[in-house]
Tab-separated table of C-alpha atoms in Angstrom:
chain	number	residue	atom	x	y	z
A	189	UNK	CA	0.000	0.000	0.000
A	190	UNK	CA	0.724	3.438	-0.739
A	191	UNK	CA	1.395	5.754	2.494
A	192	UNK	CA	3.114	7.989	3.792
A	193	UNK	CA	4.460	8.349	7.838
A	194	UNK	CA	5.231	11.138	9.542
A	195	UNK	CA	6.095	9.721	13.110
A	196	UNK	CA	6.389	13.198	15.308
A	197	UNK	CA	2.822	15.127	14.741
A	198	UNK	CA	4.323	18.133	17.226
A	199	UNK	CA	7.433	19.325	17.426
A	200	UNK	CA	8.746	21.895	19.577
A	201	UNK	CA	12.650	23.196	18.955
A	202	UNK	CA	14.227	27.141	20.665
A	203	UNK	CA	15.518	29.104	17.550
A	204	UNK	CA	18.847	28.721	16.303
A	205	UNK	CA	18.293	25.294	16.982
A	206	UNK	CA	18.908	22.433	14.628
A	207	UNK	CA	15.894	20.934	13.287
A	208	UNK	CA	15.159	17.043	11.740
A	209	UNK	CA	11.425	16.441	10.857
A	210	UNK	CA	10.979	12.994	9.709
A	211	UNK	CA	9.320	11.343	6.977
A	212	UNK	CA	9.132	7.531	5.634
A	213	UNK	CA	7.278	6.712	2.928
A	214	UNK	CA	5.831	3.268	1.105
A	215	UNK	CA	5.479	3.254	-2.515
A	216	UNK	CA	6.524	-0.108	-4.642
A	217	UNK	CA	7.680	2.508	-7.870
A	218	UNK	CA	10.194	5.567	-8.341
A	219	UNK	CA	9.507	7.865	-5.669
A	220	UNK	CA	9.309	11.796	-6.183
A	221	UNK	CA	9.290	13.395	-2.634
A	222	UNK	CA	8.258	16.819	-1.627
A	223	UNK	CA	8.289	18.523	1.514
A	224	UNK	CA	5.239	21.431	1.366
A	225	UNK	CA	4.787	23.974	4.432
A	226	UNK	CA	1.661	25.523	5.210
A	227	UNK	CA	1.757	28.487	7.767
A	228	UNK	CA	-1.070	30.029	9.450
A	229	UNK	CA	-4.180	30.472	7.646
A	230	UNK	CA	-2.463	30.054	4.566
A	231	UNK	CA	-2.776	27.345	1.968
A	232	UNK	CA	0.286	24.411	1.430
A	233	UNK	CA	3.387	25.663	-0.475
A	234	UNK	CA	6.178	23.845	-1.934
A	235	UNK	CA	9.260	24.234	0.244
A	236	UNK	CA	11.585	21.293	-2.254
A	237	UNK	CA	11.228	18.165	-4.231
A	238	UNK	CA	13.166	15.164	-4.551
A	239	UNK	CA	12.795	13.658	-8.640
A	240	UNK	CA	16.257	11.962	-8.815
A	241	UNK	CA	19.753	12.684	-8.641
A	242	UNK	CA	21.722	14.012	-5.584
A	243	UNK	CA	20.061	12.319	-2.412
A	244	UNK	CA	20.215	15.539	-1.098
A	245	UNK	CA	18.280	18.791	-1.920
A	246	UNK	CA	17.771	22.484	-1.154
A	247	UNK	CA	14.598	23.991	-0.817
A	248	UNK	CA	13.447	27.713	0.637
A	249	UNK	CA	14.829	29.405	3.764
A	250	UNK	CA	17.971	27.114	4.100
A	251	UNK	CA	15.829	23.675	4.414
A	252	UNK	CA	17.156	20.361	2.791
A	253	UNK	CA	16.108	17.134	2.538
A	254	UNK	CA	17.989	13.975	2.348
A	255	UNK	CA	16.809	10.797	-0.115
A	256	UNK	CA	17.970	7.526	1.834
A	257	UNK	CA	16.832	4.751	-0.781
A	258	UNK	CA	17.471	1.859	1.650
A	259	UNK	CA	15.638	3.424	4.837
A	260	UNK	CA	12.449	4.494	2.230
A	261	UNK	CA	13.116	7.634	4.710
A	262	UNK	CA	13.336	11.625	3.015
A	263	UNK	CA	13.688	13.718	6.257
A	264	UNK	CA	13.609	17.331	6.434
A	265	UNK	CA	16.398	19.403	7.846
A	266	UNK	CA	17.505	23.093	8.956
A	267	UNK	CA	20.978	23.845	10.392
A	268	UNK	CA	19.338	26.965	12.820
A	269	UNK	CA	15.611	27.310	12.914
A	270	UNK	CA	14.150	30.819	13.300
A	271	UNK	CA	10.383	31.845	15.014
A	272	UNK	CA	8.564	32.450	11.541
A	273	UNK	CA	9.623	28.593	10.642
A	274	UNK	CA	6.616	27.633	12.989
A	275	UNK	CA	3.784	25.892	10.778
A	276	UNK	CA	2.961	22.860	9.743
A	277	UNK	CA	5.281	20.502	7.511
A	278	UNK	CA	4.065	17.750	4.938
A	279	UNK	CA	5.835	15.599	3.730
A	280	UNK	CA	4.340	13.756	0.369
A	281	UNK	CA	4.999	10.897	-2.358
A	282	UNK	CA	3.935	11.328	-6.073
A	283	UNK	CA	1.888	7.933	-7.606
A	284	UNK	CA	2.554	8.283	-11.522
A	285	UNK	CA	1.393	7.799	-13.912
A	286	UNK	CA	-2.132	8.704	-12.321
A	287	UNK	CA	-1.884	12.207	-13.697
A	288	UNK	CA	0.285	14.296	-10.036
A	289	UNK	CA	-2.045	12.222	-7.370
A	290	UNK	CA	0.066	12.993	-4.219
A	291	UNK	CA	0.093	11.494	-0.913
A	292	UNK	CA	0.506	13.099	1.921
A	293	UNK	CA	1.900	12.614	5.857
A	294	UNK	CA	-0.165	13.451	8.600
A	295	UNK	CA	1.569	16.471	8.868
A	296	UNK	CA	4.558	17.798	11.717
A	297	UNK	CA	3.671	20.907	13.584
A	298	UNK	CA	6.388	22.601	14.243
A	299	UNK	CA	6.451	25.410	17.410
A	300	UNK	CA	9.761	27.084	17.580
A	301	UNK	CA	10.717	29.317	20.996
A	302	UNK	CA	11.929	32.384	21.297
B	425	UNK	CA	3.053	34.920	-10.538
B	426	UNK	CA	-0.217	33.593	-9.922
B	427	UNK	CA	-2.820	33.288	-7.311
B	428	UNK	CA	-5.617	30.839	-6.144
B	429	UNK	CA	-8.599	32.071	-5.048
B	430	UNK	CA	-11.282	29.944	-3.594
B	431	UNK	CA	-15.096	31.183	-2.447
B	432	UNK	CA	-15.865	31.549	0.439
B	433	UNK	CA	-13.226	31.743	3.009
B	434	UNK	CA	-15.714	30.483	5.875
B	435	UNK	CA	-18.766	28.467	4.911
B	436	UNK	CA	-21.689	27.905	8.086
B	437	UNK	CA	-24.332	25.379	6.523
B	438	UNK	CA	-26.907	23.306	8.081
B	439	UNK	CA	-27.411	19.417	8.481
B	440	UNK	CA	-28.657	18.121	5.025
B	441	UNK	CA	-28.172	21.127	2.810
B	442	UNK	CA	-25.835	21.282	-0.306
B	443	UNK	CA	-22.866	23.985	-0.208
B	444	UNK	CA	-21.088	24.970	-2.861
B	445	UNK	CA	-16.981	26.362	-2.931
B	446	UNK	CA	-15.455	28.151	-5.756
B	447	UNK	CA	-12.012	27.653	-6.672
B	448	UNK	CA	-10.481	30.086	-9.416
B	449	UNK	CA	-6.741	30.345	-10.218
B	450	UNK	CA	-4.731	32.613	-12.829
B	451	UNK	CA	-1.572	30.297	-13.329
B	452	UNK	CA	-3.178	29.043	-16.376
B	453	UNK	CA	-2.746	25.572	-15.466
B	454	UNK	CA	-4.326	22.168	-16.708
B	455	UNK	CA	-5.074	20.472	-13.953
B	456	UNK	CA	-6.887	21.365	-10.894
B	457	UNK	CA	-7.912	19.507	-7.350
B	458	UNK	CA	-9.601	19.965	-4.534
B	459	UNK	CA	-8.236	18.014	-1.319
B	460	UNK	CA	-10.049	17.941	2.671
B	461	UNK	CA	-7.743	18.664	5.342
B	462	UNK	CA	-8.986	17.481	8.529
B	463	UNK	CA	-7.027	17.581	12.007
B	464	UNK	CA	-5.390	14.542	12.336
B	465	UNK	CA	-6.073	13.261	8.804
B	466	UNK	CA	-3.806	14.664	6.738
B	467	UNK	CA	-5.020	15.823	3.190
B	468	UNK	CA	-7.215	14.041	1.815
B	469	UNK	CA	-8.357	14.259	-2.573
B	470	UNK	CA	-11.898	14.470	-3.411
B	471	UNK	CA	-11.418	15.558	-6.929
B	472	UNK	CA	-9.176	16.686	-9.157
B	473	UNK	CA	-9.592	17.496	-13.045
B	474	UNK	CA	-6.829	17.423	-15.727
B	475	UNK	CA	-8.716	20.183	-18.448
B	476	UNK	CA	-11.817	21.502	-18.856
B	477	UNK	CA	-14.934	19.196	-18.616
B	478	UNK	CA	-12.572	16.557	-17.304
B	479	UNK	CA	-13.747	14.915	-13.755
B	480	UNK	CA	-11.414	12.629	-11.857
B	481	UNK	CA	-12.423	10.761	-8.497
B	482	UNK	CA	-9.944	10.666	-5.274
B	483	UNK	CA	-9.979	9.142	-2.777
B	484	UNK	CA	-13.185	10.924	-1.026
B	485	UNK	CA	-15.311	11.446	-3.460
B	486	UNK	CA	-18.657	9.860	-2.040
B	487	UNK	CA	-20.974	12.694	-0.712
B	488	UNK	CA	-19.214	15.246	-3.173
B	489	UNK	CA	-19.895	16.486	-7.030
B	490	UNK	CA	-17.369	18.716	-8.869
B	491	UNK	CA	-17.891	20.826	-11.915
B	492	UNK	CA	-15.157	22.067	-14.169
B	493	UNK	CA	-16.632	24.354	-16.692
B	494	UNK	CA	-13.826	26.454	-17.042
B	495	UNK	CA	-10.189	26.046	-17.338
B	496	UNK	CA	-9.400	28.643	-14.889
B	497	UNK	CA	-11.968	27.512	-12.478
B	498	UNK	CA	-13.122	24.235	-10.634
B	499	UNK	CA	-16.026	24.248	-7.953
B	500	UNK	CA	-17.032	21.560	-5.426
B	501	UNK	CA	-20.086	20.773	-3.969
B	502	UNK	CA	-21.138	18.867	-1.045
B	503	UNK	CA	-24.390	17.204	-1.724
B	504	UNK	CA	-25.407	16.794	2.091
B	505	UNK	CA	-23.993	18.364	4.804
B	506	UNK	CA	-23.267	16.298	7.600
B	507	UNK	CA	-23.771	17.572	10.995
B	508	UNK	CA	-20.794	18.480	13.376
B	509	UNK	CA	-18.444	18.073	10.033
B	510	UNK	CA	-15.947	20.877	9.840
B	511	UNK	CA	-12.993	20.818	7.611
B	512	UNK	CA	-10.865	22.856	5.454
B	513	UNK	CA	-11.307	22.436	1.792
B	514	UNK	CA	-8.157	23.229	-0.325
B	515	UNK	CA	-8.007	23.942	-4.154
B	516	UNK	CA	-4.819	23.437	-5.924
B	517	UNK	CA	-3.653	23.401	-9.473
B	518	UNK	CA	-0.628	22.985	-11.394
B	519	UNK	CA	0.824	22.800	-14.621
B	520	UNK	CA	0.284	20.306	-17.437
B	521	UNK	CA	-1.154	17.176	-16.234
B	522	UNK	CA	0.089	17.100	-13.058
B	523	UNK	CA	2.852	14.890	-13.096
B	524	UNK	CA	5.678	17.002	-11.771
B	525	UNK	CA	3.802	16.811	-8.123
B	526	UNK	CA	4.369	20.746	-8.052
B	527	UNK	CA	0.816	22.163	-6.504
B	528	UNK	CA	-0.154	25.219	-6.302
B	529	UNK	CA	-2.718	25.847	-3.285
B	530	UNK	CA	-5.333	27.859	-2.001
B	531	UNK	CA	-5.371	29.353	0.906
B	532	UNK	CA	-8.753	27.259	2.187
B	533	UNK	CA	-12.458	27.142	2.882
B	534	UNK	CA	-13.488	26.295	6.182
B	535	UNK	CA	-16.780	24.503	6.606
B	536	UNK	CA	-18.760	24.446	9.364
B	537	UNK	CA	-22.162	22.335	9.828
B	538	UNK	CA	-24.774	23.095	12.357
């Protein structure tokens, strides 16, 4: 079965902090990976996306995401987290060749301190 | 750039009754969705539509009709309102048929049933 797993559904970190959000994912063909944001009262947006290539990619704002084939795992990462990083992170698998059906996670919420 | 503009923001309807949102974006894009968001759920797709006059089932499509008369616009409609339901609807599009997994959302319609 298709899914998507994002284990932590809160996740509280003090700015300037590192941050690790984590995402696994099932899916039996190629995976394409995306990590979307959505902050308050806003709709999702695409923060980066994973087709093929370099494991690792850059997104917005100094986020990255790492493509580990053997753990089916594409966690999100930020070296120092700021306040207006606090929202709510999805992480999501593309099914082609069903014309851009994604699945999502659960969703991490993400509360940074001051 | 483009924007996504979905009718109305808020949406108070009572048990039984059939409510209408309104999705219109100016990206020019192909294919449009809408998805549910409900706490703890995740996203969810109802609907989504690849061109004009073209209806595709998700996942959730029982208790909902979609109509896509135009390209640049894509309404859903839920046929009975179910009482205590509350969720956010979100319309998305993006470019060609979809298959890149790049959306382009809405910023929501929350429903509320009496």
């Amino acid at each position: 079965a298709q899914s998507v797993t994002q284990p932590d559904a809160r996740v509280t970190v003090s700015e300037g902090a590192s941050l690790q959000l984590r995402c696994k994912y099932s899916y039996s063909g190629t995976p394409y990976l995306f990590w979307y944001v959505q902050y308050p009262r806003q709709g999702l947006q695409l923060l980066l996306k994973y087709y093929s290539g370099d494991p690792v990619v850059q997104g917005v704002n100094g986020f990255e995401a790492e493509f580990i084939k053997s753990n089916s795992s594409f966690h999100l990462r930020k070296a120092s987290v700021h306040w207006s990083d606090s929202a709510v992170y999805f992480c999501a698998v593309l099914i082609t060749g069903n014309t851009g059906k994604l699945i999502f996670g659960l969703g991490t919420t993400l509360q940074v301190q001051p | 750039g483009g924007i996504i503009t979905q009718t109305p923001k808020f949406l108070i309807g009572q048990e039984g009754q059939k409510l209408t949102l309104k999705c219109q974006q100016n990206f020019n894009h192909d294919t449009m969705y809408w998805y549910r968001q409900d706490s703890g759920k995740g996203l969810r797709l109802i609907y989504y539509s690849i061109t004009e006059n073209d209806l595709q089932k998700g996942d959730l499509s029982e208790g909902y009709d979609a109509s896509r008369e135009k390209k640049s616009s894509f309404s859903l409609t839920v046929t009975s309102a179910q009482k205590n339901e509350m969720a956010v609807f979100l319309c998305a599009s993006s470019p060609g048929t979809g298959d890149t997994g790049q959306l382009y959302f809405g910023e929501g319609s929350k429903l509320t049933v009496l």
